[in-house]
Short mmCIF file of C-alpha atoms and ligand atoms in Angstrom, two decimals:
data_model
loop_
_atom_site.label_atom_id
_atom_site.label_comp_id
_atom_site.label_asym_id
_atom_site.label_seq_id
_atom_site.Cartn_x
_atom_site.Cartn_y
_atom_site.Cartn_z
CA MET A 7 -58.08 -13.39 39.81
CA THR A 8 -60.25 -16.00 41.71
CA ALA A 9 -58.07 -17.97 44.76
CA SER A 10 -56.70 -20.92 43.70
CA ARG A 11 -58.31 -24.04 45.05
CA LYS A 12 -57.18 -26.79 47.41
CA LEU A 13 -56.57 -30.45 46.36
CA LEU A 14 -57.51 -33.38 49.11
CA VAL A 15 -55.15 -36.40 48.62
CA HIS A 16 -56.23 -39.62 50.21
CA SER A 17 -53.64 -42.11 51.16
CA GLN A 18 -53.61 -44.76 48.81
CA THR A 19 -54.48 -48.26 50.01
CA THR A 20 -55.23 -49.94 46.39
CA PRO A 21 -52.37 -50.29 43.77
CA LEU A 22 -52.45 -47.80 40.57
CA GLY A 23 -53.35 -49.47 37.33
CA GLY A 24 -54.38 -48.94 33.73
CA ALA A 25 -53.08 -47.12 30.85
CA VAL A 26 -53.61 -43.31 30.17
CA ALA A 27 -51.60 -40.94 27.82
CA VAL A 28 -50.21 -37.34 29.17
CA PRO A 29 -50.93 -34.17 27.60
CA GLY A 30 -48.54 -32.70 24.93
CA ASP A 31 -45.09 -31.49 25.67
CA LYS A 32 -44.81 -28.06 27.43
CA SER A 33 -40.81 -27.14 25.91
CA ILE A 34 -41.87 -28.26 22.23
CA SER A 35 -45.58 -26.28 22.78
CA HIS A 36 -44.24 -23.37 23.18
CA ARG A 37 -41.36 -23.83 20.67
CA ALA A 38 -44.21 -24.81 18.17
CA VAL A 39 -46.32 -22.08 18.01
CA LEU A 40 -43.48 -19.40 18.20
CA LEU A 41 -41.54 -21.05 15.26
CA ALA A 42 -44.92 -21.65 13.34
CA ALA A 43 -45.60 -18.07 13.57
CA LEU A 44 -41.83 -17.33 11.75
CA ALA A 45 -42.74 -19.84 8.86
CA GLU A 46 -43.50 -19.01 5.33
CA GLY A 47 -47.04 -20.50 5.26
CA VAL A 48 -49.77 -22.49 7.46
CA SER A 49 -48.54 -24.91 10.07
CA THR A 50 -50.36 -27.63 11.60
CA ILE A 51 -49.56 -28.89 14.93
CA ARG A 52 -51.57 -31.74 16.56
CA ASN A 53 -51.80 -32.21 20.42
CA TRP A 54 -50.22 -28.78 21.26
CA LEU A 55 -50.47 -28.51 25.12
CA PRO A 56 -52.93 -25.65 26.31
CA ALA A 57 -51.43 -25.14 29.76
CA GLY A 58 -51.21 -22.15 31.67
CA ASP A 59 -47.46 -21.52 30.35
CA THR A 60 -48.00 -22.26 26.44
CA LEU A 61 -51.17 -20.26 26.61
CA ALA A 62 -49.17 -17.30 27.78
CA THR A 63 -47.02 -17.96 24.39
CA LEU A 64 -50.04 -18.59 22.24
CA GLU A 65 -51.41 -15.32 23.06
CA ALA A 66 -48.62 -13.75 22.73
CA VAL A 67 -48.34 -14.66 19.12
CA ARG A 68 -51.38 -13.62 18.42
CA ALA A 69 -50.48 -10.17 19.74
CA LEU A 70 -47.87 -10.26 17.34
CA GLY A 71 -50.55 -10.41 14.60
CA ILE A 72 -50.64 -14.17 13.70
CA ALA A 73 -53.54 -15.98 13.19
CA ILE A 74 -54.10 -18.74 15.35
CA GLU A 75 -57.18 -21.33 14.62
CA VAL A 76 -57.72 -23.54 17.39
CA ASN A 77 -59.48 -27.08 17.19
CA GLU A 78 -60.02 -28.42 20.75
CA ARG A 79 -59.69 -32.17 19.61
CA ALA A 80 -59.53 -33.38 23.46
CA PRO A 81 -60.12 -30.77 26.49
CA HIS A 82 -56.03 -31.27 27.28
CA ALA A 83 -55.18 -31.68 23.44
CA TRP A 84 -55.51 -28.86 20.82
CA ASP A 85 -54.83 -28.65 17.18
CA LEU A 86 -53.67 -25.44 16.01
CA ARG A 87 -53.51 -23.84 12.46
CA VAL A 88 -51.14 -21.11 12.65
CA GLU A 89 -50.72 -18.78 9.79
CA GLY A 90 -47.09 -18.28 9.34
CA ARG A 91 -46.04 -14.82 7.94
CA GLY A 92 -42.27 -15.17 7.79
CA LEU A 93 -39.27 -14.27 9.82
CA ARG A 94 -39.94 -10.45 8.74
CA GLY A 95 -43.96 -10.91 9.27
CA LEU A 96 -44.55 -9.99 12.89
CA ARG A 97 -46.16 -6.87 13.94
CA ARG A 98 -45.69 -4.42 16.85
CA PRO A 99 -47.85 -5.70 19.88
CA ALA A 100 -50.78 -2.82 21.08
CA GLY A 101 -49.03 -3.37 24.36
CA PRO A 102 -46.60 -5.39 26.86
CA LEU A 103 -46.50 -9.22 26.03
CA ASN A 104 -47.53 -11.10 29.23
CA CYS A 105 -45.44 -14.47 29.80
CA ARG A 106 -47.48 -15.02 33.34
CA ASN A 107 -45.48 -17.69 35.06
CA ALA A 108 -43.39 -19.25 32.00
CA GLY A 109 -39.64 -18.80 31.90
CA THR A 110 -39.23 -20.51 28.72
CA ALA A 111 -41.75 -18.08 27.23
CA ILE A 112 -39.85 -14.74 28.32
CA ARG A 113 -36.33 -16.48 27.64
CA LEU A 114 -36.85 -17.56 24.32
CA MET A 115 -39.15 -14.33 23.34
CA ALA A 116 -36.35 -12.22 24.14
CA GLY A 117 -34.10 -13.79 21.35
CA LEU A 118 -37.11 -13.64 18.99
CA MET A 119 -38.08 -9.74 19.86
CA CYS A 120 -34.67 -8.38 19.59
CA GLY A 121 -34.42 -9.15 15.69
CA GLN A 122 -37.94 -7.30 15.03
CA SER A 123 -37.98 -3.58 13.36
CA PHE A 124 -40.34 -2.81 16.04
CA PRO A 125 -39.93 -2.03 20.13
CA SER A 126 -41.65 -4.66 22.54
CA MET A 127 -41.80 -5.38 26.56
CA LEU A 128 -41.85 -8.40 27.57
CA ASP A 129 -43.23 -9.02 31.18
CA GLY A 130 -44.88 -11.57 33.44
CA SER A 131 -46.04 -12.15 37.16
CA GLU A 132 -44.62 -11.41 40.32
CA GLN A 133 -43.08 -15.05 40.09
CA LEU A 134 -41.48 -14.60 36.59
CA ARG A 135 -40.22 -10.90 37.43
CA ALA A 136 -37.93 -12.54 40.45
CA ARG A 137 -36.36 -14.86 37.92
CA PRO A 138 -32.82 -14.22 36.46
CA MET A 139 -32.87 -12.49 32.95
CA THR A 140 -29.20 -11.44 32.97
CA ARG A 141 -28.39 -15.24 31.44
CA VAL A 142 -29.96 -14.24 28.25
CA THR A 143 -29.76 -10.34 28.21
CA GLU A 144 -26.17 -10.19 28.20
CA PRO A 145 -25.22 -12.52 25.20
CA LEU A 146 -27.97 -11.02 23.39
CA GLN A 147 -26.72 -7.50 24.14
CA ARG A 148 -23.26 -9.39 22.77
CA MET A 149 -24.98 -10.30 19.47
CA GLY A 150 -26.05 -6.26 19.13
CA ALA A 151 -29.11 -6.37 20.51
CA ASP A 152 -31.02 -3.12 22.33
CA ILE A 153 -32.28 -5.16 25.66
CA ARG A 154 -32.33 -3.82 29.01
CA SER A 155 -33.67 -5.64 32.35
CA GLU A 156 -34.51 -3.89 35.22
CA ASP A 157 -31.27 -5.01 37.56
CA GLY A 158 -31.57 -8.38 35.74
CA HIS A 159 -34.92 -9.01 35.75
CA ALA A 160 -38.12 -8.67 33.92
CA PRO A 161 -39.86 -6.73 32.42
CA LEU A 162 -37.43 -6.62 29.63
CA HIS A 163 -37.33 -3.80 27.33
CA ILE A 164 -36.18 -4.25 23.52
CA ARG A 165 -35.62 -2.03 20.63
CA PRO A 166 -34.59 -2.40 17.42
CA ALA A 167 -30.78 -2.97 16.48
CA PRO A 168 -29.16 -4.98 13.83
CA LEU A 169 -27.54 -8.60 14.87
CA HIS A 170 -24.98 -10.45 14.39
CA GLY A 171 -23.50 -13.92 14.99
CA ILE A 172 -21.68 -14.75 18.26
CA GLU A 173 -19.87 -17.88 19.41
CA TYR A 174 -20.80 -18.26 23.14
CA PRO A 175 -19.99 -20.53 25.77
CA LEU A 176 -22.88 -21.10 28.14
CA ARG A 177 -21.84 -21.23 31.88
CA VAL A 178 -25.08 -23.38 32.96
CA ALA A 179 -26.28 -25.77 30.69
CA SER A 180 -30.10 -23.92 29.56
CA ALA A 181 -32.00 -25.26 26.91
CA GLN A 182 -33.76 -21.68 26.90
CA VAL A 183 -30.84 -19.55 26.46
CA LYS A 184 -29.36 -21.64 24.22
CA SER A 185 -32.84 -21.42 22.30
CA ALA A 186 -32.94 -17.65 22.66
CA LEU A 187 -29.42 -17.27 20.99
CA LEU A 188 -30.88 -19.71 17.92
CA LEU A 189 -34.02 -17.46 18.02
CA ALA A 190 -31.61 -14.21 17.75
CA GLY A 191 -29.71 -16.23 15.20
CA LEU A 192 -32.48 -16.28 12.63
CA TYR A 193 -31.84 -12.46 12.25
CA THR A 194 -28.36 -12.54 11.81
CA ASP A 195 -26.45 -13.27 8.44
CA ASP A 196 -23.26 -14.95 10.39
CA ALA A 197 -23.17 -18.13 12.31
CA VAL A 198 -24.49 -18.38 15.94
CA ARG A 199 -22.85 -21.15 17.85
CA VAL A 200 -23.50 -21.80 21.20
CA TYR A 201 -21.19 -24.36 23.42
CA GLN A 202 -23.24 -26.11 25.89
CA PRO A 203 -21.39 -27.85 28.89
CA GLY A 204 -23.70 -30.64 29.22
CA PRO A 205 -26.34 -32.18 26.82
CA ALA A 206 -29.55 -29.70 27.54
CA ARG A 207 -32.93 -30.04 25.55
CA ASP A 208 -32.48 -30.01 21.69
CA HIS A 209 -36.34 -29.58 21.03
CA THR A 210 -35.37 -25.84 19.35
CA GLU A 211 -32.43 -27.21 17.00
CA ARG A 212 -34.46 -30.41 15.93
CA MET A 213 -37.74 -28.01 14.85
CA LEU A 214 -35.43 -25.71 12.99
CA MET A 215 -34.01 -28.26 11.10
CA ALA A 216 -37.35 -29.77 10.40
CA MET A 217 -38.69 -26.21 9.21
CA GLY A 218 -34.91 -26.15 6.80
CA ALA A 219 -32.50 -24.43 8.84
CA VAL A 220 -29.26 -25.95 8.96
CA VAL A 221 -28.29 -26.49 12.55
CA THR A 222 -25.68 -28.81 13.13
CA MET A 223 -24.49 -30.04 16.93
CA GLN A 224 -20.70 -31.36 17.35
CA ASP A 225 -18.86 -31.88 20.32
CA GLY A 226 -20.71 -29.48 22.71
CA TRP A 227 -21.40 -26.75 20.27
CA VAL A 228 -24.56 -26.13 18.48
CA THR A 229 -24.29 -24.16 14.95
CA LEU A 230 -26.94 -22.53 13.28
CA SER A 231 -24.89 -21.51 9.80
CA GLU A 232 -25.11 -18.57 8.06
CA ALA A 233 -28.01 -17.31 6.10
CA PRO A 234 -27.91 -19.09 2.71
CA PHE A 235 -27.88 -17.10 -0.39
CA GLY A 236 -31.17 -15.20 -0.56
CA GLY A 237 -31.87 -14.78 2.97
CA ARG A 238 -32.93 -17.20 5.84
CA ARG A 239 -36.90 -18.53 5.40
CA LEU A 240 -38.44 -21.47 7.59
CA LEU A 241 -40.82 -23.89 6.37
CA PRO A 242 -43.94 -24.66 7.87
CA LEU A 243 -44.25 -27.42 10.41
CA ASP A 244 -46.82 -30.25 10.15
CA MET A 245 -46.41 -32.25 13.44
CA THR A 246 -48.02 -33.88 16.58
CA VAL A 247 -46.35 -32.93 19.97
CA PRO A 248 -45.59 -35.99 21.98
CA GLY A 249 -46.57 -36.42 25.08
CA ASP A 250 -44.48 -34.61 28.00
CA PHE A 251 -41.91 -37.07 30.18
CA SER A 252 -41.83 -34.08 32.59
CA SER A 253 -45.77 -34.42 33.24
CA ALA A 254 -45.35 -38.52 32.90
CA ALA A 255 -42.66 -38.40 35.70
CA PHE A 256 -45.61 -37.89 38.18
CA PRO A 257 -47.65 -41.13 37.75
CA LEU A 258 -44.47 -42.85 36.69
CA VAL A 259 -42.83 -42.22 40.41
CA ALA A 260 -46.50 -42.86 41.99
CA ALA A 261 -46.56 -46.37 40.44
CA THR A 262 -42.86 -47.09 41.81
CA ILE A 263 -43.71 -46.05 45.15
CA VAL A 264 -47.56 -47.27 45.68
CA PRO A 265 -46.90 -50.89 46.41
CA HIS A 266 -48.36 -53.56 43.82
CA SER A 267 -49.14 -50.99 41.15
CA ASN A 268 -48.51 -51.45 37.75
CA ILE A 269 -49.29 -48.58 34.74
CA THR A 270 -48.98 -47.71 31.16
CA ILE A 271 -48.10 -44.18 30.01
CA ARG A 272 -48.94 -44.02 26.19
CA GLY A 273 -47.05 -41.71 23.42
CA VAL A 274 -44.36 -40.29 25.76
CA GLY A 275 -41.46 -38.20 24.44
CA VAL A 276 -38.41 -40.07 25.13
CA ASN A 277 -35.55 -37.73 23.57
CA GLU A 278 -32.67 -38.66 25.63
CA THR A 279 -32.05 -35.09 26.32
CA ARG A 280 -34.94 -35.26 28.65
CA THR A 281 -35.16 -38.86 30.38
CA GLY A 282 -32.55 -38.68 33.03
CA LEU A 283 -35.10 -39.61 35.26
CA LEU A 284 -35.42 -43.30 33.95
CA GLU A 285 -31.86 -43.81 34.26
CA ILE A 286 -31.97 -42.81 37.93
CA LEU A 287 -34.88 -44.53 38.75
CA ARG A 288 -33.70 -47.94 36.94
CA GLN A 289 -30.54 -47.42 39.31
CA MET A 290 -32.59 -47.47 42.17
CA GLY A 291 -34.28 -50.52 41.22
CA ALA A 292 -37.20 -49.56 39.29
CA ASN A 293 -39.16 -51.96 36.99
CA VAL A 294 -39.75 -49.48 33.54
CA LYS A 295 -40.31 -50.88 30.54
CA ILE A 296 -39.85 -48.74 27.02
CA ALA A 297 -42.24 -50.08 24.17
CA ASN A 298 -43.70 -49.19 20.59
CA GLN A 299 -40.52 -46.84 19.95
CA GLN A 300 -41.32 -44.68 16.82
CA VAL A 301 -40.65 -41.44 15.64
CA THR A 302 -43.04 -38.55 15.02
CA GLY A 303 -42.10 -34.79 13.82
CA GLY A 304 -38.32 -35.81 14.60
CA GLU A 305 -39.06 -36.89 18.02
CA LEU A 306 -38.68 -39.93 19.68
CA ILE A 307 -42.35 -41.15 21.23
CA ALA A 308 -42.77 -44.62 23.44
CA ASP A 309 -45.16 -46.06 25.77
CA LEU A 310 -44.06 -46.40 29.44
CA THR A 311 -45.05 -49.17 31.54
CA VAL A 312 -43.85 -49.25 35.07
CA GLY A 313 -44.28 -51.10 38.37
CA TYR A 314 -43.90 -50.75 41.97
CA ASN A 315 -40.48 -52.38 43.12
CA GLU A 316 -38.40 -51.62 46.24
CA LEU A 317 -36.12 -48.88 45.82
CA HIS A 318 -32.66 -48.42 46.77
CA ALA A 319 -30.61 -44.78 47.31
CA VAL A 320 -28.72 -43.60 44.59
CA ASP A 321 -26.42 -40.13 44.05
CA VAL A 322 -27.26 -38.06 41.57
CA ALA A 323 -24.61 -35.18 39.88
CA GLY A 324 -22.95 -34.45 36.65
CA PRO A 325 -24.30 -34.49 33.30
CA THR A 326 -27.54 -36.41 34.12
CA VAL A 327 -28.81 -33.32 36.16
CA VAL A 328 -29.78 -31.45 33.51
CA ARG A 329 -31.42 -34.23 31.77
CA ALA A 330 -33.75 -34.84 34.73
CA ILE A 331 -33.24 -30.98 36.06
CA ASP A 332 -37.48 -30.30 36.24
CA GLU A 333 -37.88 -33.84 37.75
CA PHE A 334 -36.11 -33.30 41.10
CA PRO A 335 -39.36 -32.59 43.15
CA VAL A 336 -40.72 -35.99 42.12
CA TRP A 337 -37.54 -37.97 42.13
CA ALA A 338 -37.45 -36.78 45.66
CA VAL A 339 -40.68 -38.54 46.56
CA ALA A 340 -39.00 -41.32 45.15
CA ALA A 341 -35.92 -40.99 47.29
CA THR A 342 -38.40 -41.01 50.57
CA GLN A 343 -39.60 -44.57 49.86
CA ALA A 344 -35.66 -45.68 49.10
CA ALA A 345 -33.42 -47.28 51.54
CA GLY A 346 -30.82 -45.04 52.18
CA ALA A 347 -29.11 -41.90 51.79
CA SER A 348 -30.18 -40.02 48.38
CA THR A 349 -28.29 -37.12 47.02
CA VAL A 350 -28.06 -34.77 44.14
CA ARG A 351 -25.45 -32.18 43.52
CA ASP A 352 -24.53 -29.89 40.91
CA ALA A 353 -28.40 -28.93 40.90
CA ALA A 354 -27.62 -25.07 42.12
CA GLU A 355 -30.51 -24.12 39.25
CA LEU A 356 -32.99 -25.80 41.11
CA ARG A 357 -32.74 -22.37 43.28
CA VAL A 358 -33.76 -20.18 40.28
CA LYS A 359 -36.80 -22.46 38.91
CA GLU A 360 -40.37 -20.92 39.47
CA VAL A 361 -39.21 -21.03 43.50
CA ASP A 362 -36.27 -22.21 44.92
CA ARG A 363 -37.09 -25.70 44.22
CA ILE A 364 -34.49 -27.23 46.95
CA ALA A 365 -35.37 -24.57 49.81
CA VAL A 366 -39.34 -25.10 49.64
CA LEU A 367 -39.40 -28.71 48.50
CA ALA A 368 -37.51 -29.38 51.83
CA GLY A 369 -39.60 -27.32 53.90
CA GLU A 370 -42.80 -28.69 52.49
CA LEU A 371 -41.70 -32.66 52.33
CA ARG A 372 -40.79 -31.99 55.99
CA ARG A 373 -44.06 -31.65 57.07
CA LEU A 374 -45.00 -34.87 55.75
CA GLY A 375 -42.21 -36.32 57.69
CA VAL A 376 -39.25 -36.71 55.25
CA GLU A 377 -35.80 -36.17 56.70
CA LEU A 378 -34.03 -34.04 54.35
CA ASP A 379 -30.31 -31.74 54.27
CA GLU A 380 -30.48 -29.36 52.19
CA HIS A 381 -26.90 -28.35 49.98
CA PRO A 382 -26.23 -25.10 48.14
CA ASP A 383 -26.32 -27.35 44.73
CA GLY A 384 -28.65 -30.21 45.78
CA PHE A 385 -30.05 -32.11 48.89
CA THR A 386 -30.12 -35.60 50.50
CA VAL A 387 -33.26 -37.30 51.38
CA HIS A 388 -32.86 -40.08 54.37
CA GLY A 389 -35.30 -42.83 53.58
CA PRO A 390 -37.04 -45.33 53.66
CA ARG A 391 -39.78 -43.19 55.47
CA ARG A 392 -43.53 -43.51 56.24
CA LEU A 393 -44.93 -40.30 55.53
CA ARG A 394 -47.58 -38.62 57.60
CA GLY A 395 -50.46 -36.42 55.90
CA ALA A 396 -50.16 -32.73 56.47
CA SER A 397 -51.26 -29.73 54.83
CA VAL A 398 -48.41 -28.43 52.25
CA ASP A 399 -48.68 -25.83 49.91
CA THR A 400 -47.54 -25.67 46.24
CA HIS A 401 -46.29 -21.72 46.53
CA ASP A 402 -47.18 -21.70 43.14
CA ASP A 403 -45.17 -24.04 41.75
CA HIS A 404 -46.79 -26.59 39.43
CA ARG A 405 -43.87 -29.52 39.61
CA LEU A 406 -43.62 -28.90 43.62
CA GLY A 407 -47.64 -29.34 43.98
CA MET A 408 -47.65 -32.66 41.67
CA ALA A 409 -44.74 -33.69 43.66
CA LEU A 410 -46.94 -33.21 46.80
CA VAL A 411 -49.56 -34.76 45.49
CA VAL A 412 -47.60 -38.14 44.53
CA ALA A 413 -45.82 -38.07 48.30
CA GLY A 414 -49.57 -37.62 49.44
CA LEU A 415 -50.44 -41.16 48.18
CA ALA A 416 -47.75 -42.68 50.23
CA ALA A 417 -48.84 -40.91 53.38
CA ASP A 418 -50.80 -42.86 56.18
CA GLU A 419 -53.24 -40.18 56.76
CA PRO A 420 -55.07 -37.51 53.93
CA THR A 421 -52.50 -34.59 52.83
CA LEU A 422 -54.51 -30.92 52.13
CA VAL A 423 -52.21 -29.83 49.25
CA HIS A 424 -52.98 -25.64 49.36
CA ASP A 425 -53.08 -23.17 46.25
CA ALA A 426 -53.23 -26.40 43.49
CA ASP A 427 -54.51 -24.77 40.41
CA CYS A 428 -50.86 -23.84 39.58
CA MET A 429 -50.57 -27.48 38.64
CA ALA A 430 -52.45 -26.74 35.05
CA ASP A 431 -49.31 -24.54 34.09
CA SER A 432 -47.80 -27.30 32.92
CA PHE A 433 -50.15 -30.44 33.19
CA PRO A 434 -53.98 -29.75 32.89
CA GLY A 435 -55.98 -32.69 33.91
CA PHE A 436 -53.71 -34.02 36.26
CA VAL A 437 -55.96 -34.73 38.69
CA GLU A 438 -58.39 -36.79 36.17
CA THR A 439 -55.36 -38.84 35.12
CA MET A 440 -54.35 -39.77 38.64
CA ARG A 441 -57.80 -40.62 39.22
CA GLN A 442 -58.06 -42.83 36.36
CA LEU A 443 -55.15 -44.94 37.33
CA GLY A 444 -57.29 -45.51 40.39
CA ALA A 445 -56.03 -42.70 43.13
CA ALA A 446 -58.49 -40.71 45.26
CA MET A 447 -58.37 -37.04 45.40
CA GLU A 448 -60.67 -34.31 45.26
CA TRP A 449 -60.77 -30.44 44.65
CA LEU A 450 -62.12 -28.04 47.79
CA GLU A 451 -63.06 -24.89 46.60
CA ALA A 452 -61.26 -21.82 47.97
CA ARG A 453 -62.99 -19.67 50.23
C1 S3P B 14 -36.74 -25.64 29.46
C2 S3P B 14 -35.70 -25.26 29.89
C3 S3P B 14 -35.03 -25.98 31.55
C4 S3P B 14 -36.41 -26.37 31.94
C5 S3P B 14 -37.45 -25.78 31.60
C6 S3P B 14 -38.26 -26.10 30.37
C7 S3P B 14 -37.29 -25.30 27.49
O1 S3P B 14 -34.60 -24.51 31.96
O2 S3P B 14 -36.48 -26.38 33.01
O3 S3P B 14 -38.83 -26.26 32.54
O4 S3P B 14 -38.25 -25.47 27.57
O5 S3P B 14 -36.15 -24.73 27.36
P1 S3P B 14 -33.45 -23.82 31.42
O6 S3P B 14 -33.12 -23.92 30.09
O7 S3P B 14 -33.33 -22.42 32.41
O8 S3P B 14 -32.59 -24.94 32.41
#
């Protein structure tokens, strides 16, 4: 493996401006390639995200015998033609399926592989092996699955076993766990019902419905109905993946904190299970406009225009947290420029993301001069603060890395971000996009 490069970020003395698009949504890209593999016929998926995480899913699907043709329409936007072989058409892979750093890949595939008639093993990077897997293995075992973890962690060992339905209240509002159970539910005759304590992202449900499955959502319960007479079948997909709101969040916050900026991000997915950050930023005084709303592939997209504004502190807790769960690293950067103490609570999940995002974020932001208190389930940022340039590290966490880049724009001196290649796990072309908006940053080769 080649060593990861450093990124030198200059302090931003001129406003950010212009219009950009961000690459396709990561959550939707994982799901689209997995579900297309199970469809009866050929799916067309436009604007698919070729990022580190989603490529792990694509390669795993190929290893399961599915033919995928790639047309590189733009460097970070692929069009896929996936030859689905039906729910029973996957083939036994030659070796372990490597999910790399992708939590979504391993947890969703855990559900899918439990329904197969061959054994499999799911594994990934050291970082992925450190993340909790009992949240998926335990309910899958209750559905009859023969799935074994190593002390609650990957690698996951799966053997064929007949599955049955389940009624399962989630302890944490996790879209990955919900999706794993729905995918396993494609291999049961009876219904799968999952209760989510908060509105976690619903892309799996929407996509399954678009493919002809009967999924209902009521009073917090998501239900995949019992198999129809003649068995379950999925129709092929024909869709365009929306721009990833979680990627848009980085330029969005940058424009909010760099004086006199005004930018537009086109074609961003604004499914309301994902846009908690917009509400939070608006409460802080940010000026965000939503235009050109339209529906594509069952998902709402829009253009977002955001300008600089003075921000004030806000407290975030409760159901908004899951709707903004991936955005807290960059929200923390916005909070450094807001007047007063901003606190997030009910976000203990951040401790089991790619890294412990509370501890690691606190450590790295403090290097830039941020005053931050850690809580078991969140943190408080004291603003406003002038940030100082410093040497910081991504800890191989893409979102932490991009948040540090945004912080670097607001710092008085240049900021050196170590181990920065991981930003392509979710947002390939992040640096080019920020440059298009007028930010100055340059790659330094790894030694
Ligand atoms: C994701 C769900 C969330 C999110 C992750 C992507 C998904 O994780 O943090 O980046 O695509 O289902 P949890 O389901 O663990 O909350």
